[in-house]
Coordinates of C-alpha atoms and ligand atoms in Angstrom, one line a residue:
M21 CA 0.0 0.0 0.0
R22 CA 2.7 2.4 -0.9
M23 CA 0.3 4.4 -3.1
K24 CA -1.8 5.7 -0.3
P25 CA 0.5 8.1 1.5
S26 CA 1.7 9.6 -1.8
R27 CA -1.9 10.0 -2.8
N28 CA -2.7 11.7 0.4
F29 CA 0.4 13.8 0.0
L30 CA -0.8 14.9 -3.5
L31 CA -4.3 15.7 -2.2
G32 CA -2.7 17.7 0.6
L33 CA -0.6 19.5 -1.9
C34 CA -3.6 20.2 -4.1
S35 CA -5.6 21.8 -1.3
M36 CA -2.5 23.8 -0.3
L37 CA -2.1 25.1 -3.8
A38 CA -5.8 25.9 -4.0
L39 CA -5.6 27.8 -0.7
G40 CA -2.5 29.5 -1.9
F41 CA -4.3 30.5 -5.1
L42 CA -7.3 31.9 -3.2
Y43 CA -5.0 33.8 -0.8
Y44 CA -3.0 35.2 -3.8
S45 CA -6.1 36.1 -5.8
S46 CA -8.1 37.6 -2.9
G47 CA -6.3 40.9 -3.4
R48 CA -7.3 41.0 -7.0
I49 CA -10.8 39.6 -7.3
S50 CA -13.8 40.4 -5.4
L51 CA -14.1 37.9 -2.6
R52 CA -17.5 37.8 -0.9
G53 CA -16.9 35.1 1.7
W54 CA -15.3 31.8 1.1
S55 CA -18.4 30.2 -0.4
N56 CA -19.0 32.9 -3.0
I57 CA -15.8 33.8 -4.8
S58 CA -16.5 35.8 -7.9
L59 CA -14.1 35.6 -10.8
Y60 CA -16.8 37.1 -13.0
D61 CA -18.5 40.5 -13.0
S62 CA -22.2 41.0 -13.0
Q63 CA -22.4 40.6 -16.8
G64 CA -20.5 37.3 -16.6
F65 CA -17.1 38.6 -17.9
L66 CA -13.9 37.5 -16.3
V67 CA -12.8 40.3 -13.9
K68 CA -9.1 39.9 -14.6
L69 CA -8.6 40.6 -18.3
D70 CA -5.4 40.4 -20.3
R71 CA -4.4 39.7 -23.8
S72 CA -2.7 36.4 -23.2
L73 CA -3.9 33.5 -25.2
P74 CA -5.3 30.3 -23.7
L75 CA -2.9 27.4 -24.1
E76 CA -5.0 25.6 -26.7
L77 CA -5.1 28.7 -28.8
L78 CA -1.4 29.2 -28.6
Y79 CA -1.0 25.7 -29.9
K80 CA -3.7 26.2 -32.6
Y81 CA -2.3 29.4 -34.0
G82 CA 1.4 28.6 -33.2
N83 CA 2.1 27.6 -36.8
L84 CA 0.4 30.5 -38.6
S85 CA 2.5 33.0 -40.3
E86 CA 2.5 36.6 -38.9
G87 CA -0.6 38.4 -39.9
A88 CA -2.5 35.4 -41.2
C89 CA -6.2 35.1 -40.4
K90 CA -6.7 33.0 -37.3
P91 CA -9.7 30.7 -37.6
G92 CA -12.2 31.1 -34.8
Y93 CA -10.1 33.6 -32.9
A94 CA -12.7 36.2 -31.9
A95 CA -15.2 33.6 -30.7
A96 CA -12.5 31.6 -28.8
K97 CA -11.1 34.6 -27.1
M98 CA -14.6 35.9 -26.3
S99 CA -15.6 32.5 -24.8
A100 CA -12.4 32.6 -22.7
I101 CA -13.5 35.8 -21.0
Y102 CA -17.2 35.3 -21.2
P103 CA -18.1 31.6 -20.9
K104 CA -21.8 32.1 -21.7
F105 CA -20.9 33.0 -25.3
A106 CA -22.4 30.8 -27.9
K107 CA -20.9 31.3 -31.3
L108 CA -23.5 30.2 -33.9
E109 CA -25.9 33.0 -34.8
P110 CA -26.7 33.8 -38.4
M111 CA -25.8 37.3 -39.4
F112 CA -29.1 38.0 -41.3
L113 CA -32.6 36.7 -41.0
D114 CA -33.2 33.7 -43.3
P115 CA -36.3 31.6 -43.9
N116 CA -35.6 29.5 -40.8
Y117 CA -35.8 32.5 -38.5
K118 CA -38.9 31.3 -36.7
R119 CA -36.8 28.5 -35.3
Y120 CA -34.4 30.9 -33.5
A121 CA -35.9 30.5 -30.0
K122 CA -34.1 33.6 -28.8
I123 CA -35.9 36.1 -31.1
V124 CA -39.4 34.8 -31.5
D125 CA -40.6 35.9 -28.0
Y126 CA -39.4 39.5 -28.3
S127 CA -40.8 42.4 -30.3
P128 CA -38.5 44.8 -32.2
P129 CA -35.9 45.9 -31.6
F130 CA -35.0 42.7 -29.6
G131 CA -36.8 40.1 -31.8
V132 CA -39.4 39.4 -34.5
K133 CA -42.6 38.9 -32.5
S134 CA -45.8 39.9 -34.4
Q135 CA -43.7 40.9 -37.5
E136 CA -43.6 37.5 -39.1
K137 CA -45.9 38.3 -41.9
I138 CA -43.9 41.3 -43.2
I139 CA -40.6 39.5 -42.6
D140 CA -41.8 36.6 -44.7
I141 CA -42.7 38.9 -47.5
L142 CA -39.3 40.7 -47.3
L143 CA -37.3 37.4 -47.3
S144 CA -39.2 36.0 -50.2
A145 CA -38.3 39.1 -52.2
T146 CA -34.6 39.3 -51.3
K147 CA -34.1 35.6 -51.7
N148 CA -30.5 35.9 -50.4
Y149 CA -29.5 35.6 -46.8
G150 CA -25.7 35.5 -46.7
L151 CA -22.7 37.6 -47.5
G152 CA -22.4 36.2 -51.0
E153 CA -20.8 33.1 -52.3
E154 CA -17.2 34.2 -52.1
L155 CA -17.2 35.5 -48.6
D156 CA -19.5 32.7 -47.3
S157 CA -17.1 30.1 -48.5
M158 CA -14.0 31.5 -46.9
S159 CA -12.7 29.4 -44.1
C160 CA -11.3 32.4 -42.2
K161 CA -12.7 35.9 -42.5
T162 CA -11.4 39.2 -41.0
C163 CA -14.0 42.0 -40.3
I164 CA -13.7 45.6 -39.4
I165 CA -16.5 47.8 -38.1
I166 CA -15.9 51.4 -39.1
G167 CA -17.3 53.8 -36.5
N168 CA -18.0 57.4 -37.5
G169 CA -15.8 59.1 -34.9
G170 CA -13.6 62.1 -35.7
I171 CA -10.8 60.0 -34.3
L172 CA -10.5 58.4 -37.8
A173 CA -9.5 61.6 -39.5
N174 CA -6.0 62.0 -40.7
K175 CA -4.8 58.6 -39.7
S176 CA -4.4 57.3 -43.3
L177 CA -5.9 53.9 -42.4
G178 CA -7.6 53.5 -45.8
P179 CA -5.2 51.0 -47.4
R180 CA -5.2 48.8 -44.3
I181 CA -9.0 48.9 -44.1
D182 CA -9.3 47.8 -47.7
E183 CA -7.2 44.6 -47.0
I184 CA -9.9 43.4 -44.6
D185 CA -12.4 40.8 -46.0
V186 CA -15.6 42.3 -44.6
V187 CA -15.8 46.1 -44.2
V188 CA -18.9 47.2 -42.3
R189 CA -20.0 50.8 -42.4
L190 CA -22.8 52.4 -40.4
N191 CA -25.6 54.6 -41.5
E192 CA -24.7 57.5 -43.9
A193 CA -20.9 57.5 -43.2
P194 CA -19.4 58.6 -46.5
V195 CA -16.6 57.0 -48.3
K196 CA -16.1 59.2 -51.4
G197 CA -13.6 61.9 -50.6
F198 CA -12.4 60.2 -47.4
E199 CA -10.8 57.1 -49.0
K200 CA -7.3 57.9 -47.6
D201 CA -8.6 57.6 -44.0
V202 CA -11.6 55.2 -44.2
G203 CA -10.8 53.0 -47.3
S204 CA -12.9 52.5 -50.4
K205 CA -14.3 49.1 -49.8
T206 CA -17.8 48.6 -48.3
T207 CA -19.0 45.0 -47.9
M208 CA -22.2 46.1 -46.1
R209 CA -23.8 49.2 -44.7
I210 CA -26.0 48.6 -41.6
T211 CA -28.6 51.3 -41.1
Y212 CA -32.0 52.2 -39.7
P213 CA -34.4 54.3 -41.8
E214 CA -33.5 57.6 -40.2
G215 CA -29.8 57.0 -40.6
A216 CA -29.8 55.7 -44.2
I217 CA -28.2 57.8 -47.0
Q218 CA -30.8 60.0 -48.6
K219 CA -29.0 61.1 -51.7
T220 CA -29.1 58.1 -54.0
E221 CA -25.8 59.2 -55.8
R222 CA -24.0 58.8 -52.5
Y223 CA -24.5 55.0 -52.3
E224 CA -21.5 53.0 -53.3
S225 CA -22.0 50.9 -56.4
Q226 CA -21.7 47.6 -54.6
S227 CA -22.5 46.7 -51.1
L228 CA -25.2 45.0 -49.0
F229 CA -27.9 47.2 -47.6
V230 CA -28.6 45.8 -44.2
L231 CA -31.6 47.0 -42.1
S232 CA -31.2 47.0 -38.3
A233 CA -34.9 47.3 -37.3
F234 CA -35.4 49.2 -34.1
K235 CA -39.1 49.4 -34.4
A236 CA -41.9 47.8 -36.4
L237 CA -42.2 50.7 -38.7
D238 CA -38.6 50.1 -39.9
L239 CA -39.7 46.8 -41.4
R240 CA -42.6 48.5 -43.1
W241 CA -40.2 51.1 -44.5
L242 CA -37.9 48.4 -45.8
R243 CA -40.9 46.9 -47.7
Y244 CA -41.3 50.2 -49.5
M245 CA -37.6 50.2 -50.4
V246 CA -37.5 46.5 -51.5
F247 CA -40.6 46.9 -53.7
N248 CA -39.5 50.4 -54.8
Q249 CA -42.8 51.9 -53.9
R250 CA -43.5 55.6 -53.2
L251 CA -43.1 56.3 -49.6
E252 CA -45.6 59.1 -49.2
Q253 CA -48.4 56.8 -48.1
L254 CA -46.3 55.6 -45.2
H255 CA -44.4 58.7 -44.5
S256 CA -45.5 60.7 -41.5
T257 CA -42.3 62.5 -40.5
I258 CA -42.5 63.9 -37.1
H259 CA -39.6 65.9 -35.8
L260 CA -39.1 65.1 -32.1
A261 CA -35.9 65.2 -30.2
D262 CA -35.8 61.5 -29.5
A263 CA -36.9 58.4 -31.4
F264 CA -38.1 56.3 -28.6
I265 CA -39.9 58.8 -26.5
Q266 CA -41.7 59.4 -29.7
S267 CA -42.4 55.8 -30.6
D268 CA -43.5 55.3 -27.0
V269 CA -46.1 58.1 -27.4
H270 CA -47.1 56.5 -30.6
Q271 CA -47.4 53.0 -29.4
R272 CA -50.0 54.3 -26.9
R273 CA -51.8 55.9 -29.8
S274 CA -51.3 52.9 -31.9
T275 CA -49.8 54.8 -34.8
D276 CA -46.1 55.2 -35.7
G277 CA -43.6 57.7 -36.9
F278 CA -40.0 58.3 -37.7
W279 CA -38.0 60.8 -35.7
K280 CA -36.4 62.5 -38.6
S281 CA -36.8 62.4 -42.4
V282 CA -35.9 59.1 -44.0
A283 CA -34.5 57.9 -47.4
K284 CA -37.3 57.6 -49.9
H285 CA -35.4 55.3 -52.3
V286 CA -32.5 52.9 -51.8
P287 CA -30.7 52.2 -55.1
R288 CA -30.2 48.5 -54.4
E289 CA -31.7 45.4 -55.8
P290 CA -33.8 43.3 -53.4
S291 CA -31.1 40.6 -53.7
D292 CA -28.6 43.0 -52.1
M293 CA -30.9 43.8 -49.1
R294 CA -30.8 42.0 -45.8
I295 CA -32.4 42.1 -42.3
L296 CA -29.9 42.0 -39.5
N297 CA -30.6 39.3 -37.0
P298 CA -32.2 41.1 -34.0
Y299 CA -30.6 38.7 -31.6
F300 CA -27.5 40.9 -31.7
I301 CA -29.5 43.9 -30.3
Q302 CA -31.0 41.7 -27.6
E303 CA -27.7 40.1 -26.6
A304 CA -25.8 43.4 -26.7
S305 CA -28.4 45.1 -24.5
F306 CA -29.4 42.6 -22.0
K307 CA -26.4 40.3 -21.7
L308 CA -23.2 42.0 -22.8
I309 CA -23.7 45.6 -21.8
G310 CA -26.3 44.8 -19.1
L311 CA -28.9 47.4 -19.9
P312 CA -32.4 47.3 -18.2
H313 CA -34.6 44.4 -19.5
N314 CA -37.8 46.4 -19.1
N315 CA -39.9 43.3 -19.7
G316 CA -38.2 42.9 -23.1
Q317 CA -39.6 46.2 -24.3
M318 CA -37.7 49.3 -25.5
G319 CA -37.3 51.7 -22.6
K320 CA -35.0 54.3 -21.1
G321 CA -31.4 53.6 -21.7
N322 CA -31.7 50.0 -23.0
I323 CA -31.0 50.4 -26.7
P324 CA -27.4 49.7 -27.7
T325 CA -25.8 52.0 -30.4
L326 CA -25.6 50.6 -33.9
G327 CA -21.8 50.4 -33.4
A328 CA -22.2 48.0 -30.4
V329 CA -24.8 46.0 -32.3
A330 CA -22.4 45.6 -35.3
I331 CA -19.5 44.5 -33.1
T332 CA -21.8 41.9 -31.4
M333 CA -22.7 40.6 -34.9
A334 CA -19.0 40.4 -35.9
L335 CA -18.1 38.4 -32.7
H336 CA -20.6 35.8 -33.8
T337 CA -19.7 35.6 -37.5
C338 CA -16.1 36.8 -38.1
D339 CA -12.9 35.0 -37.3
E340 CA -11.1 38.2 -36.4
V341 CA -12.7 41.5 -35.5
A342 CA -11.2 45.0 -35.7
V343 CA -12.8 48.4 -35.1
A344 CA -11.8 51.9 -36.1
G345 CA -13.4 55.3 -35.4
F346 CA -15.0 54.3 -32.1
G347 CA -14.9 56.3 -28.9
Y348 CA -15.3 59.9 -28.0
N349 CA -12.8 61.9 -26.0
M350 CA -15.0 64.3 -24.1
S351 CA -12.0 66.2 -22.8
T352 CA -11.5 67.6 -26.3
P353 CA -14.8 69.4 -26.8
H354 CA -13.6 71.2 -29.9
A355 CA -12.4 68.0 -31.7
P356 CA -14.8 66.9 -34.5
L357 CA -17.5 64.4 -33.5
H358 CA -17.6 62.6 -36.9
Y359 CA -14.8 62.3 -39.5
Y360 CA -17.0 63.7 -42.2
E361 CA -18.6 66.9 -40.8
K362 CA -17.8 69.9 -38.7
I363 CA -20.0 69.2 -35.7
R364 CA -17.9 69.4 -32.5
M365 CA -17.7 66.9 -29.7
S366 CA -19.5 69.3 -27.4
A367 CA -22.7 68.8 -29.5
I368 CA -23.2 65.4 -27.9
K369 CA -26.2 65.4 -25.7
E370 CA -27.4 63.2 -23.0
S371 CA -29.2 60.3 -24.6
W372 CA -32.4 58.9 -23.5
T373 CA -32.1 55.7 -25.5
H374 CA -28.4 54.8 -25.2
N375 CA -26.2 54.3 -22.1
I376 CA -22.9 55.4 -23.5
S377 CA -21.0 54.9 -20.3
K378 CA -22.2 51.3 -19.8
E379 CA -21.5 50.6 -23.4
K380 CA -18.0 51.9 -23.1
E381 CA -17.3 49.6 -20.2
F382 CA -18.3 46.6 -22.5
L383 CA -16.2 47.8 -25.4
M384 CA -13.2 48.3 -23.1
K385 CA -13.4 44.7 -21.9
L386 CA -13.3 43.5 -25.5
V387 CA -10.3 45.7 -26.3
K388 CA -8.5 45.0 -23.1
A389 CA -8.8 41.2 -23.6
G390 CA -7.7 41.5 -27.2
V391 CA -11.1 40.0 -28.5
I392 CA -11.2 43.0 -30.9
Q393 CA -8.4 45.2 -32.2
D394 CA -9.0 48.9 -31.9
W395 CA -7.0 50.6 -34.7
T396 CA -7.7 54.1 -33.6
N397 CA -7.3 53.5 -29.8
G398 CA -10.5 55.5 -29.1
V399 CA -12.2 52.8 -27.0
C400 CA -9.7 52.8 -24.2
G401 CA -7.8 56.0 -24.8
A402 CA -5.4 56.1 -21.9
G403 CA -7.7 53.9 -19.8
C404 CA -7.0 50.2 -20.5
Ligands
NAG15 C1 2.7 22.8 -36.4 O1 3.7 22.3 -37.3 C2 4.3 21.1 -36.8 C3 5.5 20.9 -37.7 O2 5.2 21.1 -39.1 C4 3.3 20.0 -36.8 O3 3.9 18.8 -36.3 C5 2.2 20.4 -35.9 O4 1.2 19.4 -35.9 C6 1.6 21.7 -36.3 N1 0.6 22.1 -35.4 C7 -0.6 22.5 -35.7 C8 -1.6 22.9 -34.6 O5 -1.0 22.5 -36.9
NAG16 C1 -6.9 66.7 -40.9 O1 -6.0 67.4 -41.7 C2 -6.5 68.5 -42.4 C3 -5.5 69.0 -43.4 O2 -4.2 69.0 -42.8 C4 -6.9 69.6 -41.4 O3 -7.5 70.7 -42.0 C5 -8.0 69.0 -40.4 O4 -8.3 69.9 -39.4 C6 -7.4 67.7 -39.8 N1 -8.5 67.1 -39.1 C7 -8.3 66.6 -37.8 C8 -9.5 66.0 -37.2 O5 -7.3 66.6 -37.2
NAG17 C1 -26.6 54.1 -17.4 O1 -26.4 53.0 -16.4 C2 -26.0 53.5 -15.1 C3 -25.6 52.2 -14.3 O2 -26.6 51.2 -14.4 C4 -27.1 54.3 -14.6 O3 -26.8 54.8 -13.3 C5 -27.5 55.4 -15.5 O4 -28.6 56.1 -15.0 C6 -27.8 54.9 -16.9 N1 -27.9 56.0 -17.8 C7 -28.9 56.1 -18.7 C8 -28.9 57.2 -19.6 O5 -29.8 55.3 -18.7
NAG18 C1 -8.2 63.0 -24.6 O1 -7.5 64.1 -25.3 C2 -6.6 64.7 -24.4 C3 -6.0 65.9 -25.2 O2 -5.6 65.6 -26.5 C4 -5.5 63.7 -24.1 O3 -4.5 64.3 -23.2 C5 -6.1 62.6 -23.3 O4 -5.2 61.5 -23.0 C6 -7.2 62.0 -24.2 N1 -7.9 61.0 -23.4 C7 -8.1 59.8 -23.8 C8 -8.9 58.9 -22.9 O5 -7.7 59.4 -24.9

């Protein structure tokens, strides 16, 4: 029976190591009594974040040449800091969307509830639900989300951006005239009606037009765009300071409205139009950022910005994710807010719909852990 003492010794050693670890880490992690040690924050992210790679990833990517696309990198790194992450979510709605348990019980913007009829009509007209044959068949895809921040100006990132497989732009962010800084390639443009480019000549000649529907009316608007109908019948532009105060008022009156004027024509074939999977809005809001659930309804401060929604989408569907043009530095009130216009930072107003500071905490976690690469260092600034 020579094994027994050594086994006991090993057991003893193990518990000493465990105690030692607890002692060591108690200074770094929140320790609420011995029975409730929290390595994770209230959203479920690891508290102690760094850019090191888990061993299995070091091995997996060890042989790749410098700069080569790393298959599964963003999702693997995300799962390492946020174990609840489940990778597979389709980018766009497709004819199977009613089987996606996560979205059928929520109304827009968090799901598809009671919009099935119009979504079916839209999907049967667009007939395409992916990125296109070439991109869909790639075994490793890099993606970049281009934010609209003034921080993009004069950094000459254009050529680097154009080397990325999937370039995502938001709302009306222009390309023409800004190629040196923002690149010339656009794989998709994600917008809501009030943010869509209004001058048809400003649309790039090729790119997917992707609707992120924040309210039921947005899907109705897309139907007009897809079938190229005149908008006047639908259009009841009402200028109010805030979209969702307004739609709230209108829900009670059971009519709807936009919060600023919207595009009347989108120069795209139906086959180039998509509906973003609303799961990304739901996950960004309730899970990743931790905004108020409000019974699954749109409410004060629980709508993520389009940028955060696009990043969430990319984490699920891209192998590597970069961002540029994200983050505002409020200590420079005279710096430009957007790269393409002269409005200053100081024009930013308190938002009723978004919670910019909570959202920033989320983005900082991603950058700090190296899940996403921030090419303009605006997310962390000096703070990571
Ligand atoms: C890396 O390369 C070595 C030598 O070519 C090979 O034996 C090993 O299996 C490779 N590892 C991976 C993860 O591909
Ligand atoms: C970028 O450079 C141009 C020309 O040098 C200058 O006029 C402009 O103010 C710069 N923009 C920013 C945001 O620094
Ligand atoms: C943002 O979240 C913080 C923390 O939950 C909260 O105190 C603040 O009121 C929220 N802001 C908005 C605009 O909802
Ligand atoms: C904001 O800008 C100021 C002035 O340029 C700079 O000193 C500071 O480090 C910036 N802050 C962040 C978070 O980048």
